[in-house]
mmCIF file of C-alpha atoms in Angstrom:
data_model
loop_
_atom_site.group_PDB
_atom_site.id
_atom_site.type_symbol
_atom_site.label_atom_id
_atom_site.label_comp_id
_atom_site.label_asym_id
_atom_site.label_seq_id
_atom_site.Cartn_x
_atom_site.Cartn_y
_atom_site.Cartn_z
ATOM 1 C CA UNK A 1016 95.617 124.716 82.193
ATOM 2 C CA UNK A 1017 97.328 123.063 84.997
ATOM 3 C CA UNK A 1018 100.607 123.173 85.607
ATOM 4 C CA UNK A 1019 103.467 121.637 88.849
ATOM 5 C CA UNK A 1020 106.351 122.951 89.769
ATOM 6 C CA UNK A 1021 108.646 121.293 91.372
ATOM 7 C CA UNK A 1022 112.051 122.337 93.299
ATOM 8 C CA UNK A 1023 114.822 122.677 93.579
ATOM 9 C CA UNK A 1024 116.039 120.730 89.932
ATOM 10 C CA UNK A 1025 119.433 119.532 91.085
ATOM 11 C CA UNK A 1026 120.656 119.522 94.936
ATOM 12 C CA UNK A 1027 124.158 118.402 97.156
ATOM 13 C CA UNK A 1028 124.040 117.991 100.136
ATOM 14 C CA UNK A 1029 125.705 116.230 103.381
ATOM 15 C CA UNK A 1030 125.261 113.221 105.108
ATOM 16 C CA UNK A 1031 123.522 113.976 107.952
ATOM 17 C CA UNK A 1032 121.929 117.075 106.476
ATOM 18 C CA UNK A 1033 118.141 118.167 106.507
ATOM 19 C CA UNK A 1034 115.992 117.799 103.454
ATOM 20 C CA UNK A 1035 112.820 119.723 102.131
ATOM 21 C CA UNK A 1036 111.390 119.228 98.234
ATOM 22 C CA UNK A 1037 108.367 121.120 97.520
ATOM 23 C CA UNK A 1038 106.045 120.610 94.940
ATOM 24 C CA UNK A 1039 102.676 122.787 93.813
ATOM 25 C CA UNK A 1040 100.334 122.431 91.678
ATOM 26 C CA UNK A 1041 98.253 124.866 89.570
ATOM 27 C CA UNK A 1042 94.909 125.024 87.898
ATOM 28 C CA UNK A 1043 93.570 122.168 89.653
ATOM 29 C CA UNK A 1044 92.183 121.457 93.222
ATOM 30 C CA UNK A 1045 92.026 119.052 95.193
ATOM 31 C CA UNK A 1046 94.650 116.475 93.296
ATOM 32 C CA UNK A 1047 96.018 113.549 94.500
ATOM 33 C CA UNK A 1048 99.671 114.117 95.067
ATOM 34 C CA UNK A 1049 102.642 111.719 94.746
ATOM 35 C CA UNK A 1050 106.296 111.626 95.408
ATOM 36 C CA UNK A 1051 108.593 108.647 93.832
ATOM 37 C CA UNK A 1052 111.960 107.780 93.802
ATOM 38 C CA UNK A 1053 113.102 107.123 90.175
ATOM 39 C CA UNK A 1054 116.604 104.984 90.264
ATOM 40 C CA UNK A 1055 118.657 103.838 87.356
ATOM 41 C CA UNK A 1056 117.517 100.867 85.341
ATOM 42 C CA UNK A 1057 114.460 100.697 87.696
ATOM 43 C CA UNK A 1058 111.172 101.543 87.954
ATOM 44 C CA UNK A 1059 109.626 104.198 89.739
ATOM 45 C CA UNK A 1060 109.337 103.986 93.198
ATOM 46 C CA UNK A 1061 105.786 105.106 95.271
ATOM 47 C CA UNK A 1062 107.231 106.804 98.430
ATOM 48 C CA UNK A 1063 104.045 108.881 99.370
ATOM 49 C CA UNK A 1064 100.524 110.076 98.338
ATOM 50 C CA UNK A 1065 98.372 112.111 99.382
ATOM 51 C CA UNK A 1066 94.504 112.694 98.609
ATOM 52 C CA UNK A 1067 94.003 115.524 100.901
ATOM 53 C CA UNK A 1068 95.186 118.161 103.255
ATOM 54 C CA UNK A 1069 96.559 116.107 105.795
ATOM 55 C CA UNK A 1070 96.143 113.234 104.589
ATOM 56 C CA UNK A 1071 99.824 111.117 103.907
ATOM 57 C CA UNK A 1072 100.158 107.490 102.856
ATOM 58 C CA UNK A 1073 103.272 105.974 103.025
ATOM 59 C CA UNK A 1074 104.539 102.966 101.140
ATOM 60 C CA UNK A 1075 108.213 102.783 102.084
ATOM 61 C CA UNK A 1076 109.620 102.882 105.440
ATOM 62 C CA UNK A 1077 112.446 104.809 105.129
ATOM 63 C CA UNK A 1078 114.031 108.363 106.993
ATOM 64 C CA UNK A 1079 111.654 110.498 104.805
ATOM 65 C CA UNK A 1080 108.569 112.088 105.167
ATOM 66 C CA UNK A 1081 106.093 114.014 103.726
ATOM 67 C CA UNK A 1082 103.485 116.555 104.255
ATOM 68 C CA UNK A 1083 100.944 118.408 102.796
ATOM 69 C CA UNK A 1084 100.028 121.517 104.328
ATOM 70 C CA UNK A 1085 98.139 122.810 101.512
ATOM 71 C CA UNK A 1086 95.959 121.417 99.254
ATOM 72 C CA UNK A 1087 98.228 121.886 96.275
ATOM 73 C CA UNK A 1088 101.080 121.602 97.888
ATOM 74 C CA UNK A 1089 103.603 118.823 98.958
ATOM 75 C CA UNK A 1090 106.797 118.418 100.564
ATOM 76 C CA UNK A 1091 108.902 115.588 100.659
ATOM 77 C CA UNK A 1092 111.276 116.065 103.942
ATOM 78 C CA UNK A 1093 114.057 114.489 105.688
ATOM 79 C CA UNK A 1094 115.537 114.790 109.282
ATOM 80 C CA UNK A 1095 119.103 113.044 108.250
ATOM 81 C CA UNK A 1096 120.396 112.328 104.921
ATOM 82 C CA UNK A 1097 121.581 108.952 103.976
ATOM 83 C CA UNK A 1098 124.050 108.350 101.037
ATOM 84 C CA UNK A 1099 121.012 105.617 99.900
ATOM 85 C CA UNK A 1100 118.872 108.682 99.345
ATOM 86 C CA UNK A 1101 120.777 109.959 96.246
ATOM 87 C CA UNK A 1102 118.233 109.406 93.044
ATOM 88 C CA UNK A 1103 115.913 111.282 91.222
ATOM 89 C CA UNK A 1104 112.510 112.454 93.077
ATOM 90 C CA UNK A 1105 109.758 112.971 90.931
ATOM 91 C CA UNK A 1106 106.442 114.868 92.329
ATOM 92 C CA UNK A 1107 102.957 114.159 90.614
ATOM 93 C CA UNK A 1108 99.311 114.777 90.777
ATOM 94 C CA UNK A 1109 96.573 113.314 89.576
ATOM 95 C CA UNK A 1110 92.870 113.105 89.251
ATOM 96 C CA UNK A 1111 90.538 110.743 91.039
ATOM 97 C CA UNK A 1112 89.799 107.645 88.591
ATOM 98 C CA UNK A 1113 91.653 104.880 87.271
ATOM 99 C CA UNK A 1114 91.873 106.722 83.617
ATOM 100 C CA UNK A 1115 93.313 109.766 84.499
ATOM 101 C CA UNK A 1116 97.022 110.048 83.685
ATOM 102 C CA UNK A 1117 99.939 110.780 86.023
ATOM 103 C CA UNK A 1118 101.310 114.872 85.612
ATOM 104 C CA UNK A 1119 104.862 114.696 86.314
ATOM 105 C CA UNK A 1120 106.797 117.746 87.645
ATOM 106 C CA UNK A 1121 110.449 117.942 86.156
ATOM 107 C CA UNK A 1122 112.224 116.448 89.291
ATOM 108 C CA UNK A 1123 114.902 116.748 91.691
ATOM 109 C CA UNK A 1124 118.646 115.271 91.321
ATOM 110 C CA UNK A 1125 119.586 114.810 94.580
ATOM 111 C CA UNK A 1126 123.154 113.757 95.711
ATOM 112 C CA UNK A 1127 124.058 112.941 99.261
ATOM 113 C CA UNK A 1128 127.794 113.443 99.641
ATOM 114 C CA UNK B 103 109.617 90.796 91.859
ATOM 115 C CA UNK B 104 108.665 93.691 89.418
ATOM 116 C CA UNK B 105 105.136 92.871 87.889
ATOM 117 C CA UNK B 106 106.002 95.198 84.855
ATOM 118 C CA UNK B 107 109.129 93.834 82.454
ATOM 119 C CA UNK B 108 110.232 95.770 79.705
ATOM 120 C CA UNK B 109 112.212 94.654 76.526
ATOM 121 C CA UNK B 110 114.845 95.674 75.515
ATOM 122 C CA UNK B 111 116.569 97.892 77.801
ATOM 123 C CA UNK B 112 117.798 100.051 75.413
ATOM 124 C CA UNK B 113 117.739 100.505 71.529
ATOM 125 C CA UNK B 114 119.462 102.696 68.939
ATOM 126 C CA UNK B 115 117.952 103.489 65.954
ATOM 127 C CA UNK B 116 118.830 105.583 62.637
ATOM 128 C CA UNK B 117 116.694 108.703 61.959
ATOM 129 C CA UNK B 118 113.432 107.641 59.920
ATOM 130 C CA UNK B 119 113.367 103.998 60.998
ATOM 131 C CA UNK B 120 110.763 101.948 63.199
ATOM 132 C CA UNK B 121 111.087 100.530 66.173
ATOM 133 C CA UNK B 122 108.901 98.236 68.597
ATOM 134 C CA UNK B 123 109.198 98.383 72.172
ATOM 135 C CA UNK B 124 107.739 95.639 74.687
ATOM 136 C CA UNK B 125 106.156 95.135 78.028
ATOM 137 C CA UNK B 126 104.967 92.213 79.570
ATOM 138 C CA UNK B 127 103.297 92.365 83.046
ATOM 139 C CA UNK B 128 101.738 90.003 85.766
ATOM 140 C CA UNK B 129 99.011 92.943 86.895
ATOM 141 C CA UNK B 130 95.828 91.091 86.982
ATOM 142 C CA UNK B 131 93.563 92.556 87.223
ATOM 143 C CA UNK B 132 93.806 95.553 85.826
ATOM 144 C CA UNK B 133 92.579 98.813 84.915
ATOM 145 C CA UNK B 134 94.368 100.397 82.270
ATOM 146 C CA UNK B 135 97.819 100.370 80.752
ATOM 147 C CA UNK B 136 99.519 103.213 79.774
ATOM 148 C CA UNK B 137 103.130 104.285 77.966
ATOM 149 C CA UNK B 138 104.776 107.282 79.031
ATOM 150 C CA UNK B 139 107.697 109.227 77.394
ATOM 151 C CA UNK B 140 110.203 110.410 79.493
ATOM 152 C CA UNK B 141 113.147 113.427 78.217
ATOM 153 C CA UNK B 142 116.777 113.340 79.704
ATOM 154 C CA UNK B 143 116.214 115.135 83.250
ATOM 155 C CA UNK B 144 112.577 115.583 83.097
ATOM 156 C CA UNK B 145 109.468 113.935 84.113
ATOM 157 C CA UNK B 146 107.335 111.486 82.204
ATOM 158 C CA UNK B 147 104.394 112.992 79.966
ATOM 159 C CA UNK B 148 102.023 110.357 79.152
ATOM 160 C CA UNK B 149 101.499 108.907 75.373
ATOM 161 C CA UNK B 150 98.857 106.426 75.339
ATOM 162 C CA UNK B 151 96.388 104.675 77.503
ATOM 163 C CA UNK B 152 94.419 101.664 76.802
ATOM 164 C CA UNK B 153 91.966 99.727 79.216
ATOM 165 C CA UNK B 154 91.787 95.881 78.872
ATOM 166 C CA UNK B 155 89.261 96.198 76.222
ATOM 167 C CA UNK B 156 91.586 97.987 73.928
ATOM 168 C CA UNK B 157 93.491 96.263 71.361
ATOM 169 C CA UNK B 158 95.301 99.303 70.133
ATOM 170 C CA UNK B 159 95.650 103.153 70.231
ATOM 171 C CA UNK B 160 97.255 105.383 68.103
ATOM 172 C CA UNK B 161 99.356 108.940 69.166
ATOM 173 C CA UNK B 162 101.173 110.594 66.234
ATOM 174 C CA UNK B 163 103.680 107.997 65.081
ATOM 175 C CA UNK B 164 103.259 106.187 68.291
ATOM 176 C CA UNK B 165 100.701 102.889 68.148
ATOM 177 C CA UNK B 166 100.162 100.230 71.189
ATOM 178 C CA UNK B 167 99.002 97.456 71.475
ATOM 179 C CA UNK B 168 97.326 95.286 74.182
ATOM 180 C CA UNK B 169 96.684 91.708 74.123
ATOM 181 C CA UNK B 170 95.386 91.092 77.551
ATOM 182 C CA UNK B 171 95.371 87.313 77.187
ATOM 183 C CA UNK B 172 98.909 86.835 76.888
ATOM 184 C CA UNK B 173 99.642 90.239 79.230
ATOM 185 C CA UNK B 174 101.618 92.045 76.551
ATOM 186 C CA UNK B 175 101.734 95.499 75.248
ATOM 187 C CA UNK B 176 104.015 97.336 72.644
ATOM 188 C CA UNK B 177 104.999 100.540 71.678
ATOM 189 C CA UNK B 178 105.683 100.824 67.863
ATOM 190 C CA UNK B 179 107.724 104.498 66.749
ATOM 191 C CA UNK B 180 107.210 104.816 62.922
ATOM 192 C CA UNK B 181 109.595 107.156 61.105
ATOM 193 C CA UNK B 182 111.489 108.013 63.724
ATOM 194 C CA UNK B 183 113.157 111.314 64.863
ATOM 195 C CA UNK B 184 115.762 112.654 66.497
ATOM 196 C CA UNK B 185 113.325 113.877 69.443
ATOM 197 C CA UNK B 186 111.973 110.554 69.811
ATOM 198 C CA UNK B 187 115.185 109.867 72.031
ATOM 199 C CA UNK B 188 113.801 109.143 75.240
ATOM 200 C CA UNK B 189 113.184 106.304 77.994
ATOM 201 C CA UNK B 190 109.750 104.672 77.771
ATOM 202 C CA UNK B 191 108.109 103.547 80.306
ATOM 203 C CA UNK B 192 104.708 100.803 80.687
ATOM 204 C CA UNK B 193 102.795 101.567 83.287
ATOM 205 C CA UNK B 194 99.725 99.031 84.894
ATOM 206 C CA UNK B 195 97.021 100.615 87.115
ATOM 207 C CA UNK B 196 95.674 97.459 88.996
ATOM 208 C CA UNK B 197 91.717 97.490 89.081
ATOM 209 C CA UNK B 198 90.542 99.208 92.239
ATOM 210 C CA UNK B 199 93.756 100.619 93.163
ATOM 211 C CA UNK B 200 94.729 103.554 91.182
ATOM 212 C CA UNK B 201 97.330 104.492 93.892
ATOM 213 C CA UNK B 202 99.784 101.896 93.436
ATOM 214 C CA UNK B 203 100.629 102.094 89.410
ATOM 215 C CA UNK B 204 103.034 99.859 88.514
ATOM 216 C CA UNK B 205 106.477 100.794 86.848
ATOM 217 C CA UNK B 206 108.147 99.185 84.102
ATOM 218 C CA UNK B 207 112.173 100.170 84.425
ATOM 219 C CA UNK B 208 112.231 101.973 80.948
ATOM 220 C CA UNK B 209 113.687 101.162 77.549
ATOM 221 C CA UNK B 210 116.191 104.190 76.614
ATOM 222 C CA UNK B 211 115.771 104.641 72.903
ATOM 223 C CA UNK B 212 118.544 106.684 70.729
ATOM 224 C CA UNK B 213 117.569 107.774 67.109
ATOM 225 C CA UNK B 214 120.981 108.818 65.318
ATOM 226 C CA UNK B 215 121.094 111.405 62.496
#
């Protein structure tokens, strides 16, 4: 069966400070991979997929990045925390095709203090 | 402006009781919708999907419906239970983009012994 992990679960850090999320995925190749932003009384937010090695879309313009180095693997990165960039990150892969569902990893709480 | 609105924001409920949850959406056209359940602190595990065909589809004690006409779906909970507490979220896959799902914000539901 396939399963994501996804870490660190809960994380403080500076303003200022570097950031790195990673997320893998198991029992599966080749996924589509997704990062969002979930806020409170909001939906979720696309920041990035990915459907390959390499291969990074963005959808918001923002201080973060990510990268995929492997193909079950993907980090969400940033050079210089902002206090905007508190939420909750959720990672998620998926199948190719409009049908198949969304596998959500168990997030990250991120503060910036 | 969100294309995915969700009604109401937030319900309690007593233990055994139903409940009907609503999203209405602008997504056209579309592929699919689908309702996720999302825990306290974890990521969203999907309940049901239904394409634009569908009318209704059936999970447990979880039933949607779809009326594509009027671009509404519910979520009915039958006999509910205390592990039913959890934020649901409607989610629309446009047609030909399964990238960019779009979110409803949730409706946080609260079953009391």
């Amino acid at each position: 069966s396939q399963t994501i992990h996804q870490w660190p679960a809960t994380l403080v850090q500076p303003v200022g400070s570097p950031l790195s999320l990673e997320c893998t995925v198991e029992g599966t190749s080749n996924p589509n991979l997704y990062w969002y932003r979930q806020a409170a009384g909001r939906g979720l937010q696309l920041l990035f997929y990915s459907v390959g090695i390499g291969q990074i879309s963005s959808e918001v313009p923002q201080n973060l990045s990510a990268s995929r180095p492997q193909d079950r693997q993907f980090i969400l990165s940033s050079k210089k925390l902002l206090l905007s960039d508190s939420g909750f990150y959720l990672c998620a892969w998926k199948r190719q095709g409009a049908n198949s569902p969304l596998h959500f990893g168990n997030g990250t709480r991120l503060t910036v203090t | 402006k969100n294309q995915v609105e969700q009604s109401p924001q937030s319900l309690i409920i007593l233990e055994g009781k139903n409940c009907t949850l609503q999203c209405n959406y602008t997504v056209s056209p579309f592929s699919n919708l689908r309702w996720y359940k999302q825990d306290t602190g974890r990521g969203p595990v999907s309940l049901t999907i239904m394409t634009f065909s569908e009318n209704t589809k059936s999970n447990g004690r979880y039933t949607a419906t779809l009326d594509a006409d009027t671009k509404q779906s519910s979520l009915h909970i039958t006999a509910s239970q205390l592990s039913d507490s959890a934020s649901y979220i409607c989610v629309v896959t446009p047609l030909g983009n399964d990238y960019k799902l779009s979110f409803g914000a949730g409706t946080t539901v609260t079953v009391r012994a």
